[in-house]
Coordinates of C-alpha atoms in Angstrom, one line a residue:
X49 CA 19.1 15.4 -12.7
X50 CA 16.2 17.3 -10.1
X51 CA 18.1 18.1 -7.0
X52 CA 15.1 19.3 -4.4
X53 CA 12.8 16.4 -5.4
X54 CA 12.9 14.2 -1.8
X55 CA 13.0 11.2 -4.0
X56 CA 15.8 8.3 -1.9
X57 CA 16.6 4.6 -2.1
X58 CA 14.7 2.0 0.0
X59 CA 16.6 1.5 2.9
X60 CA 16.0 -3.1 2.4
X61 CA 15.1 -4.6 6.6
X62 CA 14.4 -8.8 6.6
X63 CA 10.7 -8.1 6.7
X64 CA 9.4 -11.4 9.2
X65 CA 8.4 -15.2 7.6
X66 CA 4.5 -12.9 7.2
X67 CA 2.7 -10.6 7.2
X68 CA -1.4 -9.6 7.1
X69 CA -3.4 -7.8 5.6
X70 CA -7.0 -7.2 5.2
X71 CA -9.5 -7.3 3.1
X72 CA -13.1 -7.3 2.1
X73 CA -12.9 -9.9 -1.1
X74 CA -13.1 -13.8 -0.1
X75 CA -10.4 -16.3 -0.4
X76 CA -11.7 -18.9 -3.1
X77 CA -13.3 -18.4 -6.6
X78 CA -11.9 -17.1 -9.9
X79 CA -11.7 -13.4 -8.6
X80 CA -10.4 -14.6 -5.4
X81 CA -7.6 -13.9 -3.3
X82 CA -5.7 -17.4 -3.5
X83 CA -6.2 -16.9 -7.4
X84 CA -5.2 -13.3 -8.3
X85 CA -4.4 -12.1 -5.0
X86 CA -3.1 -8.8 -3.5
X87 CA -3.0 -6.2 -6.8
X88 CA -2.3 -1.9 -6.3
X89 CA -4.1 0.7 -7.6
X90 CA -1.5 2.1 -10.4
X91 CA 2.3 2.5 -9.9
X92 CA 3.5 5.3 -7.9
X93 CA 5.6 5.5 -5.0
X94 CA 5.8 7.1 -1.9
X95 CA 5.0 6.2 1.5
X96 CA 4.2 9.7 2.9
X97 CA 1.3 10.1 0.5
X98 CA 0.5 5.9 0.2
X99 CA 0.4 6.9 5.1
X100 CA -1.2 10.5 4.2
X101 CA -4.4 9.1 1.8
X102 CA -5.8 7.0 5.1
X103 CA -4.4 8.3 8.2
X104 CA -5.1 11.7 8.7
X105 CA -9.2 11.3 9.6
X106 CA -9.8 15.2 8.3
X107 CA -9.8 14.9 5.0
X108 CA -13.1 13.8 3.6
X109 CA -11.8 11.6 0.2
X110 CA -8.4 10.1 -0.2
X111 CA -7.1 12.0 -3.0
X112 CA -6.4 11.0 -6.2
X113 CA -2.8 9.4 -5.2
X114 CA -4.1 6.8 -2.7
X115 CA -5.4 5.8 -6.8
X116 CA -2.3 5.4 -8.7
X117 CA -0.4 3.9 -5.2
X118 CA 2.1 1.2 -6.5
X119 CA 2.3 -0.5 -2.3
X120 CA 0.6 -3.0 -1.3
X121 CA 0.1 -2.4 2.5
X122 CA 0.9 -5.1 5.1
X123 CA 1.7 -4.9 8.4
X124 CA 2.7 -7.6 11.0
X125 CA 0.3 -6.7 12.8
X126 CA -3.9 -8.2 12.3
X127 CA -5.2 -5.5 14.0
X128 CA -3.2 -2.4 11.9
X129 CA -3.4 -3.8 8.9
X130 CA -7.3 -3.9 9.9
X131 CA -7.5 -0.1 11.0
X132 CA -5.5 0.6 7.3
X133 CA -8.2 -0.2 5.3
X134 CA -11.2 0.3 7.7
X135 CA -9.9 4.6 7.8
X136 CA -9.6 4.1 4.7
X137 CA -13.4 3.4 3.1
X138 CA -14.6 4.7 6.5
X139 CA -13.1 8.2 6.9
X140 CA -14.5 10.4 8.6
X141 CA -17.7 9.5 8.5
X142 CA -20.1 10.0 10.9
X143 CA -24.1 8.8 11.9
X144 CA -25.2 9.5 15.0
X145 CA -27.6 5.6 14.0
X146 CA -26.2 2.6 12.4
X147 CA -29.2 4.8 9.4
X148 CA -26.7 7.7 8.6
X149 CA -23.7 6.5 9.3
X150 CA -24.4 4.1 5.9
X151 CA -25.6 8.0 3.9
X152 CA -22.5 9.2 4.7
X153 CA -20.8 6.4 4.0
X154 CA -23.3 6.4 0.3
X155 CA -21.7 9.9 -1.2
X156 CA -18.9 9.1 0.6
X157 CA -18.2 6.2 -1.9
X158 CA -20.2 7.8 -4.6
X159 CA -17.1 10.5 -4.5
X160 CA -14.2 7.3 -4.9
X161 CA -15.6 6.2 -7.6
X162 CA -15.2 9.4 -9.1
X163 CA -12.2 10.7 -8.2
X164 CA -10.8 6.9 -9.0
X165 CA -12.3 8.0 -13.0
X166 CA -10.2 10.7 -12.9
X167 CA -7.7 8.2 -11.8
X168 CA -8.2 6.3 -14.3
X169 CA -8.3 8.5 -17.1
X170 CA -5.3 11.1 -15.8
X171 CA -2.8 12.3 -17.3
X172 CA -0.8 11.1 -14.3
X173 CA -1.1 7.8 -14.3
X174 CA -2.5 5.8 -17.3
X175 CA -4.5 3.3 -16.5
X176 CA -3.8 3.7 -12.9
X177 CA -7.3 2.4 -10.9
X178 CA -8.1 -0.9 -10.3
X179 CA -9.8 1.1 -6.9
X180 CA -13.2 0.9 -8.3
X181 CA -14.3 -2.8 -8.1
X182 CA -12.5 -2.8 -4.9
X183 CA -15.4 0.6 -4.3
X184 CA -18.0 -1.5 -5.5
X185 CA -17.2 -4.0 -3.0
X186 CA -17.0 -2.3 0.2
X187 CA -20.0 -0.4 -1.0
X188 CA -21.7 -3.6 -0.7
X189 CA -20.3 -4.4 2.2
X190 CA -22.0 -1.9 4.0
X191 CA -25.2 -3.3 3.2
X192 CA -23.8 -6.4 6.7
X193 CA -23.0 -3.5 8.6
X194 CA -24.3 -4.5 11.4
X195 CA -25.5 -4.3 15.8
X196 CA -24.2 -7.5 17.2
X197 CA -25.1 -5.8 21.8
X198 CA -23.3 -2.5 22.2
X199 CA -21.4 -2.7 19.1
X200 CA -20.8 -2.1 15.4
X201 CA -19.8 -4.7 12.9
X202 CA -17.6 -5.4 9.7
X203 CA -16.4 -9.4 8.6
X204 CA -14.2 -9.3 6.5
X205 CA -11.2 -11.7 5.9
X206 CA -7.5 -11.6 7.5
X207 CA -4.9 -12.7 5.1
X208 CA -0.9 -14.2 6.2
X209 CA 1.3 -13.2 3.1
X210 CA 4.9 -15.1 3.0
X211 CA 7.5 -12.3 2.5
X212 CA 10.2 -12.4 -0.1
X213 CA 13.7 -9.7 0.8
X214 CA 11.6 -7.2 -1.4
X215 CA 9.4 -6.2 1.3
X216 CA 9.5 -2.8 2.7
X217 CA 10.0 -1.9 6.3
X218 CA 7.9 1.2 6.7
X219 CA 9.9 1.1 10.2
X220 CA 13.1 1.3 8.0
X221 CA 12.6 4.0 5.9
X222 CA 10.6 6.6 8.4
X223 CA 12.7 6.8 11.1
X224 CA 16.4 8.6 11.2
X225 CA 16.9 10.8 8.9
X226 CA 13.7 10.3 6.9
X227 CA 12.0 11.2 10.1
X228 CA 11.8 15.0 9.0
X229 CA 9.9 13.9 6.1
X230 CA 6.5 13.0 8.2
X231 CA 7.1 14.2 11.1
X232 CA 2.2 15.4 10.0
X233 CA 1.6 12.7 10.3
X234 CA 4.3 10.5 12.5
X235 CA 1.7 9.9 14.9
X236 CA -0.7 8.1 12.7
X237 CA 2.2 6.1 10.8
X238 CA 1.9 2.0 10.9
X239 CA 5.9 0.9 12.1
X240 CA 4.8 -2.0 11.7
X241 CA 4.0 -2.6 8.6
X242 CA 5.5 -4.3 5.2
X243 CA 4.8 -1.8 1.8
X244 CA 5.2 -3.6 -1.5
X245 CA 6.6 -2.5 -4.6
X246 CA 4.4 -4.3 -6.8
X247 CA 1.3 -6.7 -7.4
X248 CA 1.1 -9.2 -4.6
X249 CA 0.9 -13.0 -6.8
X250 CA -1.4 -15.8 -4.7
X251 CA 0.5 -18.1 -4.3
X252 CA 1.9 -16.1 -1.7
X253 CA -0.8 -15.7 0.8
X254 CA -1.0 -18.9 2.5
X255 CA -4.0 -18.4 5.4
X256 CA -7.9 -16.7 5.7
X257 CA -9.5 -16.7 8.6
X258 CA -13.0 -15.0 8.1
X259 CA -12.5 -11.8 11.0
X260 CA -15.1 -9.7 12.1
X261 CA -14.5 -5.7 12.9
X262 CA -16.2 -4.4 15.7
X263 CA -16.5 -0.5 17.0
X264 CA -18.6 1.0 19.7
X265 CA -19.9 3.9 18.0
X266 CA -21.3 4.6 15.1
X267 CA -19.9 8.0 15.3
X268 CA -15.6 7.6 15.3
X269 CA -16.1 3.9 12.8
X270 CA -12.8 4.4 11.8
X271 CA -11.8 3.3 15.4
X272 CA -11.8 -0.3 16.6
X273 CA -12.5 -1.3 19.4
X274 CA -12.1 -4.7 18.9
X275 CA -11.4 -7.5 15.9
X276 CA -13.0 -10.5 16.2
X277 CA -10.8 -13.5 14.2
X278 CA -12.7 -16.8 13.3
X279 CA -10.0 -19.4 14.1
X280 CA -10.9 -22.1 10.8
X281 CA -9.2 -20.7 8.4
X282 CA -8.6 -21.6 5.5
X283 CA -4.8 -23.1 4.2
X284 CA -3.8 -22.4 0.3
X285 CA -1.9 -25.0 -0.5
X286 CA 1.3 -25.6 -1.7
X287 CA 1.8 -21.8 -1.1
X288 CA 5.4 -19.7 -1.3
X289 CA 7.3 -16.3 -0.7
X290 CA 7.2 -14.9 -3.9
X291 CA 10.1 -15.3 -5.8
X292 CA 10.1 -13.0 -9.3
X293 CA 11.8 -9.8 -8.8
X294 CA 9.9 -6.1 -8.9
X295 CA 12.9 -5.3 -10.7
X296 CA 11.9 -5.3 -14.3
X297 CA 12.0 -2.8 -17.8
X298 CA 10.1 -0.3 -16.8
X299 CA 9.6 -1.6 -13.6
X300 CA 10.2 -0.7 -9.9
X301 CA 13.5 0.7 -10.2
X302 CA 14.6 1.2 -5.7
X303 CA 13.4 5.1 -5.5
X304 CA 10.6 6.1 -3.1
X305 CA 9.5 9.1 -2.4
X306 CA 8.5 11.4 0.9
X307 CA 5.6 13.6 -0.6
X308 CA 7.4 14.5 -4.2
X309 CA 5.5 16.7 -6.1
X310 CA 1.9 14.6 -8.6
X311 CA 2.3 17.6 -10.6
X312 CA 5.2 19.2 -12.1
X313 CA 5.8 23.5 -13.3
X314 CA 3.6 23.0 -16.0
X315 CA 1.0 20.6 -14.7
X316 CA 1.6 17.8 -17.0
X317 CA 4.4 15.2 -15.2
X318 CA 3.9 13.7 -12.4
X319 CA 7.5 13.5 -10.6
X320 CA 7.2 10.8 -8.0
X321 CA 8.9 7.9 -8.9
X322 CA 7.0 5.2 -10.7
X323 CA 5.6 7.6 -12.8
X324 CA 6.9 8.5 -17.1
X325 CA 7.6 12.5 -15.8
X326 CA 10.0 11.0 -12.6
X327 CA 11.6 8.6 -15.8
X328 CA 12.1 10.6 -18.1
X329 CA 14.9 12.2 -14.6
X330 CA 16.3 9.6 -14.5
X331 CA 17.7 9.2 -18.6
X332 CA 21.3 8.9 -19.6
X333 CA 21.8 7.5 -16.3
X334 CA 23.8 4.1 -15.1
X335 CA 22.5 1.7 -13.5
X336 CA 23.5 -2.4 -11.8
X337 CA 21.6 -5.0 -13.1
X338 CA 20.6 -7.5 -10.2
X339 CA 22.8 -10.6 -10.2
X340 CA 22.1 -14.5 -9.3
X341 CA 23.5 -15.6 -6.4
X342 CA 26.2 -17.3 -9.3
X343 CA 27.3 -13.5 -10.1
X344 CA 26.0 -13.7 -12.9
X345 CA 23.3 -11.0 -14.2
X346 CA 19.9 -11.6 -14.6
X347 CA 18.1 -10.4 -17.8
X348 CA 15.6 -7.5 -17.6
X349 CA 15.7 -6.6 -14.0
X350 CA 18.3 -4.2 -12.6
X351 CA 18.1 -2.2 -8.9
X352 CA 19.6 1.4 -9.7
X353 CA 21.8 1.3 -6.8
X354 CA 23.2 -2.0 -6.3
X355 CA 21.8 -5.0 -4.2
X356 CA 19.1 -4.7 -1.9
X357 CA 22.9 -5.0 0.6
X358 CA 24.4 -2.8 -0.8
X359 CA 21.6 0.2 -1.4
X360 CA 23.4 2.4 2.5
X361 CA 27.0 2.1 0.9
X362 CA 25.3 4.2 -2.3
X363 CA 24.6 8.2 -1.8
X364 CA 23.0 9.8 -4.0
X365 CA 19.7 11.6 -2.6
X366 CA 18.0 13.6 -4.9
X367 CA 17.0 16.3 -1.8
X368 CA 21.3 16.1 -1.4
X369 CA 20.9 15.0 2.3
X370 CA 23.6 11.8 1.2
X371 CA 22.9 10.7 4.8
X372 CA 19.4 9.8 4.5

């Protein structure tokens, strides 16, 4: 076992009943959110990388990890979910005029598509990227950026999602002993954020509002001045929290990384949790089965350190820091 990898069991916390996500995708239709839900780009689970690829305004383009990310990001604060979305797509694009901004965004999207293609065919993750369609949707959305008074406006949708016990609290997993792993991006992390390890089904999405993000200066479009929410919402009848555990055979194993390596020393294997390379490190380890309320094992689902309620009683970590 490699003792130097900054990888730990996730710390469980009780999520709020509802969390939010901003997206360009519409709620209705065969490919709408009410039908498809939210899909992660890939299957890697590194909380530092998840935050870093959109929170650092100095980055001209997201790192390749963003196209392999296994988390679906949400937040208990609607404005935070919108900020995260806008930062990822607009980054540090600048323009003295709206035309200049759209030109700058065009170059960014071109680079993003190239990165997505690399991830899609990368040895790091097989079939990692589902972001290409999202990027194309974002390109189309730039045509709808329009001046409104002294502001510029981007339209999209704010979604409410019913949570289950498997949502991972960003605050719980980036503070206390783990805070030292995120010091360089600590002021950018959404501490109201809740990450889901895998896809969120459409049935868990309970409501959608048309929303408009307004920014005052095309030189800094990533800074939202306000979010206007149309109260004429669309409800998704019969919505319920997801009941399927993300702990599946070949799926998530309850481990999250903190800037874990994307490649090993030979640059042939990814060592971030969720990758084939990382999972090979766990071969031969003994894991506890997840159990239902009657104490009977549930087939094909696994908690690597017991149930969420007793994860903290286990001390296994790859960084040799049992108190974290």
